[in-house]
Short mmCIF file of C-alpha atoms in Angstrom, two decimals:
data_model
loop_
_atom_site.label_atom_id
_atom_site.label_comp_id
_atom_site.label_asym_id
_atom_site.label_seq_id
_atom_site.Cartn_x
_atom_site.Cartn_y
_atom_site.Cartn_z
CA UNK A 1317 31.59 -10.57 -2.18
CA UNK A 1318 32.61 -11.69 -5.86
CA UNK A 1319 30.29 -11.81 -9.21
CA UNK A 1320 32.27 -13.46 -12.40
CA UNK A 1321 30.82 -11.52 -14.90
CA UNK A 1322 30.84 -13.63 -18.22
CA UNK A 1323 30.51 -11.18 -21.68
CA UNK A 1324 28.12 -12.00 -24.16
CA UNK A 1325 29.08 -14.49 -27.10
CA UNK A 1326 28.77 -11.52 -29.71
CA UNK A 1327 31.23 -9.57 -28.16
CA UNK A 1328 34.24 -12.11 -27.15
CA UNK A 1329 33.69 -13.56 -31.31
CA UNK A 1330 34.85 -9.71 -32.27
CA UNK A 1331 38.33 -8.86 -33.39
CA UNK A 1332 40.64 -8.07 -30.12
CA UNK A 1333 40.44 -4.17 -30.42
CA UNK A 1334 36.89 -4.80 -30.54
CA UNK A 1335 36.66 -6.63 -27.99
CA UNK A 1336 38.76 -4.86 -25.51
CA UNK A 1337 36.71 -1.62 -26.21
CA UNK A 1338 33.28 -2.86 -25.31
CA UNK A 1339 34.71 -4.99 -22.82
CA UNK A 1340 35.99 -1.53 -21.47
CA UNK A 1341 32.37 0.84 -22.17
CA UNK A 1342 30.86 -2.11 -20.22
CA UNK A 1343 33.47 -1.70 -17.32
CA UNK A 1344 32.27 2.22 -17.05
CA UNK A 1345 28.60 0.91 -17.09
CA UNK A 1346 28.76 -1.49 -14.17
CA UNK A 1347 30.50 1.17 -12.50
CA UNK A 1348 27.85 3.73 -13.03
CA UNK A 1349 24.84 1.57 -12.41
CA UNK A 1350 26.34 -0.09 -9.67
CA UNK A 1351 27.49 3.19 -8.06
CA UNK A 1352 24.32 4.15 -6.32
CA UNK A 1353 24.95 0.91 -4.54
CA UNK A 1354 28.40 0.40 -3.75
CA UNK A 1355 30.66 3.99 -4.83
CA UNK A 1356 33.95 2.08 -3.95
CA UNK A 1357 32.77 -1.05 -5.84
CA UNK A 1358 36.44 -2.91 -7.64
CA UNK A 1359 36.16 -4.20 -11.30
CA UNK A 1360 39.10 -6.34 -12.97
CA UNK A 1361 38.70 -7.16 -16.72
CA UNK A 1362 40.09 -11.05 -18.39
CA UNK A 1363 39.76 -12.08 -21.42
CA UNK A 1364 36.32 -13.34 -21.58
CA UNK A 1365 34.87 -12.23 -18.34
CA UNK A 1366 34.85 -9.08 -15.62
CA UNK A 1367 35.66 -10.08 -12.09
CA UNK A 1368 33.40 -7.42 -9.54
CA UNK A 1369 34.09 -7.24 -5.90
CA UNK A 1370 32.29 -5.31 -3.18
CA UNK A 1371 33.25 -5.35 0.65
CA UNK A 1372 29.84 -4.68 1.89
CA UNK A 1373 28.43 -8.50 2.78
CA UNK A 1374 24.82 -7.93 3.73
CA UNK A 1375 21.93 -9.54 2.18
CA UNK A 1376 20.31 -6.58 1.68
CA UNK A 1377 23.31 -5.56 -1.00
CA UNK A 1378 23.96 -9.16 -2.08
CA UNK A 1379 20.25 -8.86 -3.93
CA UNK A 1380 20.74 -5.17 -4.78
CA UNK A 1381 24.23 -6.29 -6.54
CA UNK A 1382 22.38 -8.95 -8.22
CA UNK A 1383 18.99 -6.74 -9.45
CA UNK A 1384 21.15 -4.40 -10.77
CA UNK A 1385 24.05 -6.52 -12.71
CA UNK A 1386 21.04 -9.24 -14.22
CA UNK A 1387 19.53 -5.73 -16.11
CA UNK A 1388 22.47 -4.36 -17.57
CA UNK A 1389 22.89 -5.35 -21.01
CA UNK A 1390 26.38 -6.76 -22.62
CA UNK A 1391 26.47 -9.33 -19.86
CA UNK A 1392 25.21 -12.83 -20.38
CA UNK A 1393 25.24 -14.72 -17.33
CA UNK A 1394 27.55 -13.83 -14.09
CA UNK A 1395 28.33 -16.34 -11.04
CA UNK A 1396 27.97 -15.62 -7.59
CA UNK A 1397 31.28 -16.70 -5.88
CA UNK A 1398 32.06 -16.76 -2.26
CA UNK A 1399 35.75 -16.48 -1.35
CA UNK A 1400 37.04 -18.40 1.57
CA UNK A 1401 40.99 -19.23 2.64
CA UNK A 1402 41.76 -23.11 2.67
CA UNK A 1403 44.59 -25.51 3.79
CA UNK A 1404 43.77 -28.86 2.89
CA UNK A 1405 41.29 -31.05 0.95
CA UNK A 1406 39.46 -31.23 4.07
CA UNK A 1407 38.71 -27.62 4.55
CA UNK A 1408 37.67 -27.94 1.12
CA UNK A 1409 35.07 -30.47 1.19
CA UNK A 1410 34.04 -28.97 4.58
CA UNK A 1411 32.67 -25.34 2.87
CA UNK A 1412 31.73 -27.20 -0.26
CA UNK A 1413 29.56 -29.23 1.71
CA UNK A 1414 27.93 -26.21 4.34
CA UNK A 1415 27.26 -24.54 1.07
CA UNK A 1416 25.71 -27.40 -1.81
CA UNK A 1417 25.11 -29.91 0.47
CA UNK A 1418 21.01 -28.80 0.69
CA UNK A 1419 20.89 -28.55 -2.78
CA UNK A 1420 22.24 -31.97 -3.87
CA UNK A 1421 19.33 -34.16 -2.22
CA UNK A 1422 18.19 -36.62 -4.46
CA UNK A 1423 20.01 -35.26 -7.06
CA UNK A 1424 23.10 -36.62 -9.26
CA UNK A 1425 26.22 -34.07 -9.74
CA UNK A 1426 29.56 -33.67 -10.29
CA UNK A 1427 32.47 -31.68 -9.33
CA UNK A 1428 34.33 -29.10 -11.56
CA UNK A 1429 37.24 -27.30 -10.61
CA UNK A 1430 39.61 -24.60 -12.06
CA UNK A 1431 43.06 -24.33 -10.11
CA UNK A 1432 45.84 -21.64 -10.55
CA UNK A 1433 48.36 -20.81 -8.14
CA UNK A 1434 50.61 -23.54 -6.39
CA UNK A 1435 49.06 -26.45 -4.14
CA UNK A 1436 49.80 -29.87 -2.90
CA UNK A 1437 47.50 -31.31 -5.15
CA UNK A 1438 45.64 -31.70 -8.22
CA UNK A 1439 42.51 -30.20 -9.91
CA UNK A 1440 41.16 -34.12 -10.07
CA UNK A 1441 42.02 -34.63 -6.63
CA UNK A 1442 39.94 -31.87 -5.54
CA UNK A 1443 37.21 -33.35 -8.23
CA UNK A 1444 37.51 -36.97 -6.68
CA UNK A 1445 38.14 -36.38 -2.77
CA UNK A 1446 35.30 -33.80 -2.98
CA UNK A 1447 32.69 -35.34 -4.89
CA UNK A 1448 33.22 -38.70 -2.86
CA UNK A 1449 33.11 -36.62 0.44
CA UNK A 1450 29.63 -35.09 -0.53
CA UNK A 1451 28.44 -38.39 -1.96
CA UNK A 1452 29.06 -40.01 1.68
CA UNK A 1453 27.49 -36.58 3.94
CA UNK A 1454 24.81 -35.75 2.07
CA UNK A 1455 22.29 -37.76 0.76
CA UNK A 1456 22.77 -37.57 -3.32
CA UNK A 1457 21.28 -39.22 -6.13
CA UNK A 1458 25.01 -39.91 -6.70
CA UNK A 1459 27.68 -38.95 -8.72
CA UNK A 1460 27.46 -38.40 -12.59
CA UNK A 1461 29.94 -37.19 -14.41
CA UNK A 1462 27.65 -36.32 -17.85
CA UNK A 1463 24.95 -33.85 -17.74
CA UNK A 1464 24.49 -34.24 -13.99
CA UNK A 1465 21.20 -32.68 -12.17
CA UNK A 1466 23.71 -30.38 -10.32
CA UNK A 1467 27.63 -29.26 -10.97
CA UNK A 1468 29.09 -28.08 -7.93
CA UNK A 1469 31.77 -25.49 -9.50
CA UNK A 1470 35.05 -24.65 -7.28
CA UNK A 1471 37.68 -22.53 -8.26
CA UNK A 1472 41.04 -22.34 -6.36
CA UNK A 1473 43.69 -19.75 -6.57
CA UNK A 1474 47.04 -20.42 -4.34
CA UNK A 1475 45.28 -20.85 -0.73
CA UNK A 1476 42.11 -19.06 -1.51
CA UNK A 1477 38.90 -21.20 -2.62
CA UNK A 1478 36.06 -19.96 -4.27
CA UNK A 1479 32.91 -21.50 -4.51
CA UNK A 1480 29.78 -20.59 -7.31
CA UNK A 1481 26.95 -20.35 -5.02
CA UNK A 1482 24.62 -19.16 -7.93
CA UNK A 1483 24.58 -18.39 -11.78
CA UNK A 1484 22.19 -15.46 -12.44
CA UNK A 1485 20.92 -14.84 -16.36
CA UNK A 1486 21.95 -11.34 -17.40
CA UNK A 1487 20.32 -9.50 -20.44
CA UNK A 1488 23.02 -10.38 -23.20
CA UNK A 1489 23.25 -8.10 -25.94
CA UNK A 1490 25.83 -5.30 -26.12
CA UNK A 1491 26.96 -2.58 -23.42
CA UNK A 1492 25.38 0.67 -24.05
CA UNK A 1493 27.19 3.08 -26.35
CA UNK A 1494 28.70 0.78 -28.22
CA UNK A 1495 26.58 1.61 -30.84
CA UNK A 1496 24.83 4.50 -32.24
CA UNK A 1497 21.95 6.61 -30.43
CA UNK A 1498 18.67 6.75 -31.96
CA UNK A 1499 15.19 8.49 -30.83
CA UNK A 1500 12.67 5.89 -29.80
CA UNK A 1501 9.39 7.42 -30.82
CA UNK A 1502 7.48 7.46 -28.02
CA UNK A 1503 3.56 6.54 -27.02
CA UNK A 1504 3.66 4.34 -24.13
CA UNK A 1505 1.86 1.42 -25.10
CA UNK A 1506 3.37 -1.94 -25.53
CA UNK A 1507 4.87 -1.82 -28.55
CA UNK A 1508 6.82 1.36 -28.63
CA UNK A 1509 7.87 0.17 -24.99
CA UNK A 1510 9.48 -3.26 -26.44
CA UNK A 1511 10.94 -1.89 -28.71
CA UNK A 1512 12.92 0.59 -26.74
CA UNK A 1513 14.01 -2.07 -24.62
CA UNK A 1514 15.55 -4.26 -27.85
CA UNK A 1515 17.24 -1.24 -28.89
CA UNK A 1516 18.83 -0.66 -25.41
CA UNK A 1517 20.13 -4.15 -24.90
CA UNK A 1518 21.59 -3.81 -28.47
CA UNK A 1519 23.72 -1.02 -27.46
CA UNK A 1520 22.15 1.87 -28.30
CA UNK A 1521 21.63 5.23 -26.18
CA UNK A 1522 17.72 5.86 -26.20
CA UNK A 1523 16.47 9.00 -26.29
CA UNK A 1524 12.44 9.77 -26.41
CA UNK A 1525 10.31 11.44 -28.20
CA UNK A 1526 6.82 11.75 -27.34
CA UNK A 1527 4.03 13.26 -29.03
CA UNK A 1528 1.90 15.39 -27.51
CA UNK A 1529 -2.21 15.01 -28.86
CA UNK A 1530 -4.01 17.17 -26.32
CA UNK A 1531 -3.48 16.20 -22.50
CA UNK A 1532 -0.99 16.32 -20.17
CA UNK A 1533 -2.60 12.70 -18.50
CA UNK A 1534 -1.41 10.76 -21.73
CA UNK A 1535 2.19 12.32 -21.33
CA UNK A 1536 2.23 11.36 -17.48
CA UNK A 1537 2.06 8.22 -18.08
CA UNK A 1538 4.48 8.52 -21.07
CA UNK A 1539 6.58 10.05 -18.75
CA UNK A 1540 6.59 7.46 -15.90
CA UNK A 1541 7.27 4.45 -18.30
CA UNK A 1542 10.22 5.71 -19.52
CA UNK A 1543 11.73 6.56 -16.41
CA UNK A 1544 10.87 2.92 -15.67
CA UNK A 1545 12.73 1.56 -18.74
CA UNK A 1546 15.28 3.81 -18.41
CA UNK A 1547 16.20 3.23 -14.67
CA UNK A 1548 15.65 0.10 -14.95
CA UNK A 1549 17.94 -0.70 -17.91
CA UNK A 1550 19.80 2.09 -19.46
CA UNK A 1551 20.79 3.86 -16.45
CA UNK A 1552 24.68 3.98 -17.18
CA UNK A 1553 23.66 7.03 -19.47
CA UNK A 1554 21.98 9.92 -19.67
CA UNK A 1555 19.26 10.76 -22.16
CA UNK A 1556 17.11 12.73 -23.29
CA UNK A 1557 12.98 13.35 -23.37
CA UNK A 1558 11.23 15.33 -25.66
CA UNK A 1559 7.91 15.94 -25.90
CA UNK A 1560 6.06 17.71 -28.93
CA UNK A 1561 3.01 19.65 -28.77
CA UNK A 1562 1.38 18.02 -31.33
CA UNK A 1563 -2.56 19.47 -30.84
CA UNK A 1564 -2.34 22.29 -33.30
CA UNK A 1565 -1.40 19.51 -36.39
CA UNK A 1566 -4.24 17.08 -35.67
CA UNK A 1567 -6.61 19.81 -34.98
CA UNK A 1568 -4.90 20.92 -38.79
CA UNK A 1569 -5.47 17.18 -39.94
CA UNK A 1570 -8.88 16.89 -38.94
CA UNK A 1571 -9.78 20.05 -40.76
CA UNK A 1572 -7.35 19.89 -44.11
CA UNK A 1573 -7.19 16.52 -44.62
CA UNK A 1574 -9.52 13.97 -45.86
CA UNK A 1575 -11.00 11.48 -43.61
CA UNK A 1576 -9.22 8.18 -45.30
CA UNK A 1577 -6.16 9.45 -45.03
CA UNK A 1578 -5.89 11.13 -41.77
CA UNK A 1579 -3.67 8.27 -40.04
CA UNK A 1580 -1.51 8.28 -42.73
CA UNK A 1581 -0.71 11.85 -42.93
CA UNK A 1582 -0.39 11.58 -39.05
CA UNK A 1583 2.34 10.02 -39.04
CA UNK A 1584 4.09 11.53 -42.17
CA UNK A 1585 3.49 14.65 -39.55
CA UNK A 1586 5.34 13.04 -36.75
CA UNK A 1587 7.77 11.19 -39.10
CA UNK A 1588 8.80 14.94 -40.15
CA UNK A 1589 8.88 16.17 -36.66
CA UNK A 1590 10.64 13.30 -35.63
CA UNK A 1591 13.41 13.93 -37.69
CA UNK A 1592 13.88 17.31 -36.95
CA UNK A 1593 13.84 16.57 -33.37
CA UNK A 1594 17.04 13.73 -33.93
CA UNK A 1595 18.88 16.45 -36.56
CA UNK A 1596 18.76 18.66 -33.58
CA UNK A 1597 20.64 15.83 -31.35
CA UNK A 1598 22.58 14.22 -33.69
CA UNK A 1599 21.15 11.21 -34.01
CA UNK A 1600 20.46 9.58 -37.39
CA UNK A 1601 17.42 7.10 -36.74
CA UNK A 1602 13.85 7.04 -35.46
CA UNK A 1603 12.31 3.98 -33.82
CA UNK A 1604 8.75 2.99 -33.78
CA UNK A 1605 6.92 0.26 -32.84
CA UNK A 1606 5.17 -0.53 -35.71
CA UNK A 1607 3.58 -4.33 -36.64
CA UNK A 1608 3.10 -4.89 -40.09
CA UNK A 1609 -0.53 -5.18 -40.42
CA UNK A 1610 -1.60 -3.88 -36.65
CA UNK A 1611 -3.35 -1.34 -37.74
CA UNK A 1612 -4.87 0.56 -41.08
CA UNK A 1613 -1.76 2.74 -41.25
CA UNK A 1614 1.04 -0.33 -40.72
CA UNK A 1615 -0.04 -2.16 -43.96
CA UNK A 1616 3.35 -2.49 -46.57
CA UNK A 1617 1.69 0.64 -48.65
CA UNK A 1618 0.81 2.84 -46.10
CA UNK A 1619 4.59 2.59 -44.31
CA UNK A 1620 6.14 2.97 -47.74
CA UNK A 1621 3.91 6.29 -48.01
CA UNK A 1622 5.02 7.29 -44.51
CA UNK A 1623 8.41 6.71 -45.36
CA UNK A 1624 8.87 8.50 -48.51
CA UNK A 1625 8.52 12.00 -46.16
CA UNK A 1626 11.97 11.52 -44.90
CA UNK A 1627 15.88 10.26 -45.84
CA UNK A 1628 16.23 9.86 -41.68
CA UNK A 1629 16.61 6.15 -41.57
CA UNK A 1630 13.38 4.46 -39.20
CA UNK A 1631 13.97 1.34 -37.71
CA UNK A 1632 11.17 -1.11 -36.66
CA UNK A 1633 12.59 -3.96 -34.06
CA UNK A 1634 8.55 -5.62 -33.80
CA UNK A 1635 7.78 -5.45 -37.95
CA UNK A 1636 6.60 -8.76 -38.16
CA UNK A 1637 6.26 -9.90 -34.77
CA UNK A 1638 2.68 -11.12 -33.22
CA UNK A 1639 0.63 -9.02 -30.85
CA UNK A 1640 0.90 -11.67 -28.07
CA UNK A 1641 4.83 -11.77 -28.25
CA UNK A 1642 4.86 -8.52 -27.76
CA UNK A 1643 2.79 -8.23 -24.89
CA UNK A 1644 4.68 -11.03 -23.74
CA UNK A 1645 7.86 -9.59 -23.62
CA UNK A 1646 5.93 -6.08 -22.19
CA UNK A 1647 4.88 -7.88 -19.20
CA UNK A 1648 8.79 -9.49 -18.99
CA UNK A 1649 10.68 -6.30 -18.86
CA UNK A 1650 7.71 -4.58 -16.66
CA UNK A 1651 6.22 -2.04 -19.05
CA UNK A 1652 3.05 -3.98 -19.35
CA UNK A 1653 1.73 -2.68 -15.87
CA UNK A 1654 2.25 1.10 -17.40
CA UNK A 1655 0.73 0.10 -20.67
CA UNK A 1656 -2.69 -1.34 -19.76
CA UNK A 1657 -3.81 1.76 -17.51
CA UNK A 1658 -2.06 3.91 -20.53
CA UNK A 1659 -4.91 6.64 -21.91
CA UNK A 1660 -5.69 5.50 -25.49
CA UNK A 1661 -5.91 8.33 -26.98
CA UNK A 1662 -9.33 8.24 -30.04
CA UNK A 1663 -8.88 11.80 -31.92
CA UNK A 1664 -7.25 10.98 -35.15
CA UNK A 1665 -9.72 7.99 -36.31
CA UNK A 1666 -11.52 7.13 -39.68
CA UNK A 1667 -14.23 5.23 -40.24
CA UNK A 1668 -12.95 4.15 -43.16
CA UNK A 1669 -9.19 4.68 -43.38
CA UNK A 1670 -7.43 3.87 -46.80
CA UNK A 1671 -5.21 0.53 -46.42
CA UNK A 1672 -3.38 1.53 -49.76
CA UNK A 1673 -2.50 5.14 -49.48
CA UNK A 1674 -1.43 6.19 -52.64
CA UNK A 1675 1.60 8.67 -52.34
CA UNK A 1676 0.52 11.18 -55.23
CA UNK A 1677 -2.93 11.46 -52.99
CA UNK A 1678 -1.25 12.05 -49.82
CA UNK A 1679 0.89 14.40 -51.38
CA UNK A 1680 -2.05 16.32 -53.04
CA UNK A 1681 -4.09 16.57 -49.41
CA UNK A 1682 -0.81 17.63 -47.55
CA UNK A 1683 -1.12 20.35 -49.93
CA UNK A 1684 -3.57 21.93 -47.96
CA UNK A 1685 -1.99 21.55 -44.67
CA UNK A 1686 -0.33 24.67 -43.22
CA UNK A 1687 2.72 23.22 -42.52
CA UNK A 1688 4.05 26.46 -39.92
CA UNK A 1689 1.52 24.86 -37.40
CA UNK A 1690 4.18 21.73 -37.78
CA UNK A 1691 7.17 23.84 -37.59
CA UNK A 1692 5.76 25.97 -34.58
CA UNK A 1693 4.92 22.31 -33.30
CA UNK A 1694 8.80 21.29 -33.34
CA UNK A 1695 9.95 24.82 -32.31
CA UNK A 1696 7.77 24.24 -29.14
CA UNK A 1697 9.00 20.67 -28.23
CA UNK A 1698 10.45 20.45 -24.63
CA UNK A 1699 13.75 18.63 -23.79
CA UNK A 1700 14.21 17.47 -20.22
CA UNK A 1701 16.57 14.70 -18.84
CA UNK A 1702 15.70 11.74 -18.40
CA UNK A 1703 16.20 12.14 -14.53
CA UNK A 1704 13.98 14.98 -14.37
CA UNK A 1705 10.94 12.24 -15.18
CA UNK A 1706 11.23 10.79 -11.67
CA UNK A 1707 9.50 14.01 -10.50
CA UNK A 1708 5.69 13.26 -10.29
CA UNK A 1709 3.33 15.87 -11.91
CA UNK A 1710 0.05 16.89 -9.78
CA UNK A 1711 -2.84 16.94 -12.19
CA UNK A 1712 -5.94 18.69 -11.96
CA UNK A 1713 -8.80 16.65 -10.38
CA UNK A 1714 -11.84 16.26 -12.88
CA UNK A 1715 -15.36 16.13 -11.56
CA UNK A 1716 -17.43 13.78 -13.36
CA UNK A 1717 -21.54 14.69 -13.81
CA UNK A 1718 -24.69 13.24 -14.74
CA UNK A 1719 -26.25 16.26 -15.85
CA UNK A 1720 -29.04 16.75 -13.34
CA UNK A 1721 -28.46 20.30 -13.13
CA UNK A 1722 -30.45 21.82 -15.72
CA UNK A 1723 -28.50 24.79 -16.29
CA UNK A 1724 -25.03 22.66 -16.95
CA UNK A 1725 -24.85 22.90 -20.79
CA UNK A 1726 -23.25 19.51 -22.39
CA UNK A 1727 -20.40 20.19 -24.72
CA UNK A 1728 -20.23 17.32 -27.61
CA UNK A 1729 -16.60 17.54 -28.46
CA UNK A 1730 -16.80 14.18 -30.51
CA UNK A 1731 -15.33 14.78 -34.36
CA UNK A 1732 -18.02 16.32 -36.59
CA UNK A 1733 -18.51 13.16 -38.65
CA UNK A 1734 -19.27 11.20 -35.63
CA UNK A 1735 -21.96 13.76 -33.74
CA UNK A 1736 -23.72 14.22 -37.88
CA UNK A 1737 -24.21 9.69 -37.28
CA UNK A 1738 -25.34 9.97 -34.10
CA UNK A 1739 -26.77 13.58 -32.83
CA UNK A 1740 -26.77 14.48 -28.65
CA UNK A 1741 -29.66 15.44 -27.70
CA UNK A 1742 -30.64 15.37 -23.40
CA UNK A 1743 -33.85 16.41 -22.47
CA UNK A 1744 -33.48 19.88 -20.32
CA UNK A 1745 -30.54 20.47 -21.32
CA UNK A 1746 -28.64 22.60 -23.87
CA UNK A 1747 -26.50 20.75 -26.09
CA UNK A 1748 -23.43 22.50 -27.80
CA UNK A 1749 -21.20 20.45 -30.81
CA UNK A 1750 -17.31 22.22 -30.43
CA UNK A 1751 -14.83 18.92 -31.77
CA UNK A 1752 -12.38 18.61 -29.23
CA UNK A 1753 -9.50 19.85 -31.75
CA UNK A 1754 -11.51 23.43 -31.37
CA UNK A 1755 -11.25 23.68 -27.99
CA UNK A 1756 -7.97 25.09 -27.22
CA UNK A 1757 -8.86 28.49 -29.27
CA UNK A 1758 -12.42 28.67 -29.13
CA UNK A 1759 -13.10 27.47 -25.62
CA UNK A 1760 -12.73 31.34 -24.06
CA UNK A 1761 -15.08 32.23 -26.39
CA UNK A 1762 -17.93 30.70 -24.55
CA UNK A 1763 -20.26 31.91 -21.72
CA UNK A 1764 -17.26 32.11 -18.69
CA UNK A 1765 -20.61 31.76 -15.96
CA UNK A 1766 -21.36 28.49 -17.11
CA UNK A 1767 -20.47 25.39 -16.29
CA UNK A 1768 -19.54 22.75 -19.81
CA UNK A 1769 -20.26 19.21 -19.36
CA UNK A 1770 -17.44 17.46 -21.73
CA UNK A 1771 -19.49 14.36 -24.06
CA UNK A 1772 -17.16 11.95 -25.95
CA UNK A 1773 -18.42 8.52 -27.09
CA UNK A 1774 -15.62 6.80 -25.02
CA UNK A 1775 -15.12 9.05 -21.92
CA UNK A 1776 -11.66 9.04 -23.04
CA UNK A 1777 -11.22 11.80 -25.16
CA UNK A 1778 -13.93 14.38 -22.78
CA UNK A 1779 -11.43 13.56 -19.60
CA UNK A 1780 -8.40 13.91 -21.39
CA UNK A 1781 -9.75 17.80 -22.16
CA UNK A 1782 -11.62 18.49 -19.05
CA UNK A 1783 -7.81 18.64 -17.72
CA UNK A 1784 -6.63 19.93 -20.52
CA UNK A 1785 -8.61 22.74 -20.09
CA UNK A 1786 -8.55 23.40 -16.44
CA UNK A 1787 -4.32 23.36 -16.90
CA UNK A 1788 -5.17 26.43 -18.49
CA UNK A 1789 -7.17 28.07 -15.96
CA UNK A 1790 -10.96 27.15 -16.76
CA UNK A 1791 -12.61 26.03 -13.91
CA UNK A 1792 -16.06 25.69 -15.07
CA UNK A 1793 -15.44 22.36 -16.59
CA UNK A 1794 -16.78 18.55 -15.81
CA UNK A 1795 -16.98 15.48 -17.87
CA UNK A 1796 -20.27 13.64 -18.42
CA UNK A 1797 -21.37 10.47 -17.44
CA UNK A 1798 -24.98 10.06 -17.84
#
């Protein structure tokens, strides 16, 4: 089994040393992908193109070859080619016609070939005695020389014939590691998962960074989606995860900062921690998946005020690109399916956040933030391999109730501006306010030999803690769903 393996445009336009190197990276990472598949698989690099050849012939590896090749990026389209030994025009026609001769009914083609080697006859020989052979057998819309429905491509070499049975699209772009690494900041949605992907097929080495807001359910599925995108797509390398425990600084937002600017100073936080994270690799840029105008905290202001907080260059592929697209190109690439049953995660909201940060404010309420719960934040961040992601984590099982035990008390963990709007109150039952940034260091301090309904608005944030919670050994919580 043969695939022609035709580079993309970008890189056979590049200077010949140029050229020859990527040509060579992407050698190394067909080999690795394809090695799980085939370990003894041959490549041969021309000029424009990478000739790959496996002995194994089933059709089982004929569509694992062809999954894996179409997601590799530096590769623009390959061919298909079945190789078959030939001694006259007539054995020729005979194979072209077993193999094309379904797909040319009612349809108008032509015949290309490409000849090398020495035989008893021409390339337009082949062209005409072919074409006029398959225009008798089969039953064509005839022959037509310009832009025909169908061009039946043959390609001879000495006594050996090879025939395209199919062209395949590959992902174009450049091979992987032929340009810099950055750190792809991580949350799992649909945005910072497209732009991952764009970043891969451009070249880079990916490495993750996830930030950690209070849950381990949030970073499972964090977890699982880049596994996907990495398998999937950047699997000729290996790269790092890291995720940072990132409670301690909104709990130190929520209670330093004021409520406009929360967002903002969010992500000057991760921005910071982001940073240090990719000094400690030695990468020099941070990836987000920022649209201009998505949210309160991605107008031009408020990403010039994020910016400011560090000289680490941050690169947004989706700045000006529409919602829609993006979830377009999510469900493309298959990180949609992780995205939609993603846990949003509702902690760090205003009612009112500031569209027009102004950086002399920021500054001034950053003042008040204890900035060694940021560095113990980074100094805690865990770095796995990628690999290790495949590994499924067990989490605790929640129990949801209604609250018709009278003796359950219901925790409100909602943030204190939202439970002064709208105050819990459940007949029979005591009601407790502890904002769910609290409950990490306060939680013990409650009566152990009761049981704590959880009460968010949502049901989002009250889950996401109820496991939270009984990760660290309390066992005497539920969520509530009245």
């Amino acid at each position: 089994m043969k695939f022609i393996i035709k580079l993309h445009p970008e890189i056979t336009i590049k200077s010949k040393s140029v050229r020859q190197r990527m040509s060579k990276i992407l050698q190394g990472n067909i080999r690795n992908v394809l090695k799980p598949v085939d370990e003894h698989v041959k490549i041969r690099a021309d000029w424009d193109k990478l000739i790959v050849r496996t002995n194994i012939m089933t059709e089982e590896h004929r569509q694992a070859m062809v999954s894996a090749l179409a997601c590799i990026p530096g590769i623009q389209w390959f061919l298909e080619v079945k190789e078959c030994k030939v001694e006259s025009l007539d054995d020729i026609l005979a194979l072209t016609v077993e193999m094309f001769g379904d797909k040319l009914a009612g349809k108008t083609f032509c015949v290309r070939t490409k000849r090398r080697g020495q035989q008893p006859f021409s390339s337009l020989d082949v062209e005409r005695y072919v074409g006029g052979g398959l225009n008798q057998r089969c039953e064509t819309g005839g022959v037509r020389l310009k832009n025909p429905e169908v061009q039946v491509n043959l390609e001879l070499d000495g006594d050996r014939l090879f025939l395209v049975s199919e062209q395949h699209a590959g992902l174009g772009g450049f091979p992987i590691a032929t340009q810099e690494s950055v750190l792809s900041l991580m949350s799992g949605g649909y945005d910072s998962g497209v732009a991952s992907y764009q970043f891969i097929k451009r070249g880079s080495r990916v490495h993750y960074c996830f930030f950690n807001l209070g849950g381990q359910e949030h970073e499972a599925g964090v977890r699982e989606v880049v596994h996907y995108l990495w398998q999937k797509y950047g699997s000729s390398h290996r790269v790092k995860f890291i995720s940072v425990p990132f409670e301690g600084v909104v709990a130190e937002i929520l209670e330093k900062i004021d409520k406009g600017h929360m967002g903002v100073v969010l992500k000057r936080m991760m921005m910071r921690a982001g940073a240090a994270v990719a000094e400690k690799l030695a990468i020099g840029a941070l990836v987000t998946g920022e649209s201009m105008g998505q949210v309160s905290s991605q107008t031009v202001t408020n990403l010039n005020v994020i910016d400011r907080v560090t000289d680490t260059l941050i690169l947004r592929p989706l700045i000006a690109a529409d919602k829609q697209d993006i979830i377009d190109v999510a469900r493309q690439i298959g990180t949609a399916a992780y995205a939609e049953k993603m846990p949003e995660y509702c902690g760090v909201i205003s009612q009112k956040p500031t569209i027009k940060a102004d950086l002399a404010k920021v500054e001034q309420e950053e003042a008040n933030f204890d900035f060694g719960v940021l560095d113990t934040a980074i100094q805690a961040s865990f770095v796995e391999d990628v690999r290790e992601l495949a590994k499924a984590w067990v989490l605790p099982e929640v129990e949801f109730s209604k609250g018709e035990d009278a003796e359950e008390v219901i925790l409100d963990i909602r943030a204190p501006e939202e439970e002064e709007d709208a105050p819990l109150a459940v007949a029979g039952h005591q009601v407790v306010h502890m904002p769910f940034f609290k409950l990490a260091h306060h939680f013990s301090e409650l009566d152990p030999g009761k049981t704590y309904l959880l009460y968010c608005a949502r049901g989002v944030m009250s889950r996401l803690q109820a496991i939270h919670l009984k990760e660290q050994g309390f066992d005497n919580v539920k969520v509530y769903r009245p």
